[in-house]
Amino acid sequence: SHSPDHDSSAPGVLLQVLPIALHRNRDLLRRKVHAAAIGMRPHVDALLVGYGNCGGALRGATGVLDNDIPLFFPTDEGAPLDDCVGISLGRTCYQRERRETPGTYFATVGWCNHWKQMFGSSTGVSSAMVQRVFARYERLVIVESAVMTERLRARAEELCRLAGLRSESVAGSVTRLGRALNAALEALRPRHAK
């Protein structure tokens, strides 16, 4: 970090959270991530981008972000991941769950917390609308993690009731994000060891 109050012998972390549901519009996602990267450039020595490829929006992200500082993304098996579900589950588990039941929708912590807002409401959502959106799905897989709470799980169960989906859980983790953060910190270590 370039902050004047920051101890330059150890890298710091600056976090910027972008709005929910950007994945629904690839061009908007690309623009928002690009603007965030440009805005953070004067303050950081590297960027950890906590997104997957998101439908191809960030594929080849070096060109997308047009940035001259090192970029780090969560990966698995040496390759970038498709989306936030892949980041949480890992490539093998994600593919296995999709093959097991093709009509599966995955609910990460963020999705459990914000699904009503993604439907355009923070309070009530009509059952008819939810059933229409999820007509081709048969199950909702709640992606468990260390930050999943009972309140968030209850929100996902509410969606299941409205949509007529069965609910299952699968263990997720922040391991791939942690590895990307460690790779960024390791890459910065020579700069901060001086």
Short mmCIF file of N, CA, C and O in Angstrom, two decimals, residues 112 115 140 142 144 150-169:
data_model
loop_
_atom_site.label_atom_id
_atom_site.label_comp_id
_atom_site.label_asym_id
_atom_site.label_seq_id
_atom_site.Cartn_x
_atom_site.Cartn_y
_atom_site.Cartn_z
N CYS A 112 -27.35 -15.67 -0.87
CA CYS A 112 -28.34 -15.87 0.20
C CYS A 112 -28.71 -14.53 0.84
O CYS A 112 -29.87 -14.28 1.15
N TRP A 115 -30.55 -12.08 -2.38
CA TRP A 115 -31.40 -12.55 -3.48
C TRP A 115 -32.65 -11.71 -3.67
O TRP A 115 -33.08 -11.50 -4.80
N LEU A 140 -31.89 -26.21 -5.04
CA LEU A 140 -31.02 -25.09 -4.68
C LEU A 140 -29.95 -25.66 -3.78
O LEU A 140 -30.26 -26.28 -2.76
N ILE A 142 -27.12 -24.82 -1.28
CA ILE A 142 -26.57 -23.78 -0.42
C ILE A 142 -25.09 -24.08 -0.24
O ILE A 142 -24.71 -25.15 0.24
N GLU A 144 -22.14 -23.81 1.69
CA GLU A 144 -21.77 -23.52 3.07
C GLU A 144 -20.33 -23.00 3.14
O GLU A 144 -19.49 -23.36 2.31
N GLU A 150 -27.08 -18.80 10.25
CA GLU A 150 -28.43 -19.36 10.25
C GLU A 150 -29.40 -18.41 9.56
O GLU A 150 -30.31 -18.84 8.86
N ARG A 151 -29.23 -17.10 9.75
CA ARG A 151 -30.09 -16.11 9.10
C ARG A 151 -29.99 -16.23 7.59
O ARG A 151 -31.01 -16.22 6.88
N LEU A 152 -28.77 -16.38 7.06
CA LEU A 152 -28.60 -16.49 5.60
C LEU A 152 -29.16 -17.81 5.09
O LEU A 152 -29.78 -17.86 4.04
N ARG A 153 -28.95 -18.87 5.85
CA ARG A 153 -29.48 -20.17 5.45
C ARG A 153 -31.02 -20.11 5.42
O ARG A 153 -31.65 -20.64 4.51
N ALA A 154 -31.63 -19.42 6.38
CA ALA A 154 -33.08 -19.28 6.41
C ALA A 154 -33.58 -18.49 5.20
O ALA A 154 -34.65 -18.79 4.65
N ARG A 155 -32.81 -17.50 4.76
CA ARG A 155 -33.19 -16.75 3.56
C ARG A 155 -33.20 -17.66 2.33
O ARG A 155 -34.07 -17.56 1.48
N ALA A 156 -32.20 -18.54 2.24
CA ALA A 156 -32.15 -19.48 1.12
C ALA A 156 -33.32 -20.46 1.19
O ALA A 156 -33.93 -20.78 0.17
N GLU A 157 -33.65 -20.92 2.39
CA GLU A 157 -34.78 -21.84 2.56
C GLU A 157 -36.09 -21.15 2.17
O GLU A 157 -36.99 -21.79 1.62
N GLU A 158 -36.21 -19.86 2.45
CA GLU A 158 -37.39 -19.11 2.04
C GLU A 158 -37.53 -19.12 0.52
O GLU A 158 -38.63 -19.32 -0.03
N LEU A 159 -36.43 -18.93 -0.18
CA LEU A 159 -36.45 -18.98 -1.64
C LEU A 159 -36.90 -20.37 -2.11
O LEU A 159 -37.70 -20.49 -3.03
N CYS A 160 -36.39 -21.41 -1.48
CA CYS A 160 -36.78 -22.78 -1.85
C CYS A 160 -38.27 -22.98 -1.71
O CYS A 160 -38.91 -23.58 -2.59
N ARG A 161 -38.85 -22.50 -0.63
CA ARG A 161 -40.30 -22.63 -0.43
C ARG A 161 -41.07 -21.89 -1.52
O ARG A 161 -42.01 -22.42 -2.09
N LEU A 162 -40.65 -20.66 -1.81
CA LEU A 162 -41.34 -19.86 -2.83
C LEU A 162 -41.24 -20.49 -4.22
O LEU A 162 -42.19 -20.47 -4.99
N ALA A 163 -40.06 -21.03 -4.52
CA ALA A 163 -39.81 -21.56 -5.87
C ALA A 163 -40.18 -23.03 -6.02
O ALA A 163 -40.19 -23.55 -7.13
N GLY A 164 -40.46 -23.71 -4.92
CA GLY A 164 -40.77 -25.13 -4.98
C GLY A 164 -39.54 -25.97 -5.28
O GLY A 164 -39.63 -26.99 -5.95
N LEU A 165 -38.39 -25.55 -4.77
CA LEU A 165 -37.14 -26.28 -4.98
C LEU A 165 -36.79 -27.09 -3.75
O LEU A 165 -37.10 -26.70 -2.63
N ARG A 166 -36.13 -28.21 -3.95
CA ARG A 166 -35.58 -28.91 -2.80
C ARG A 166 -34.25 -28.24 -2.46
O ARG A 166 -33.57 -27.67 -3.33
N SER A 167 -33.89 -28.33 -1.22
CA SER A 167 -32.70 -27.66 -0.72
C SER A 167 -31.66 -28.70 -0.32
O SER A 167 -31.99 -29.70 0.32
N GLU A 168 -30.42 -28.46 -0.72
CA GLU A 168 -29.30 -29.29 -0.29
C GLU A 168 -28.16 -28.35 0.06
O GLU A 168 -28.15 -27.18 -0.34
N SER A 169 -27.20 -28.86 0.80
CA SER A 169 -26.02 -28.06 1.16
C SER A 169 -24.77 -28.79 0.72
O SER A 169 -24.73 -30.01 0.67
#
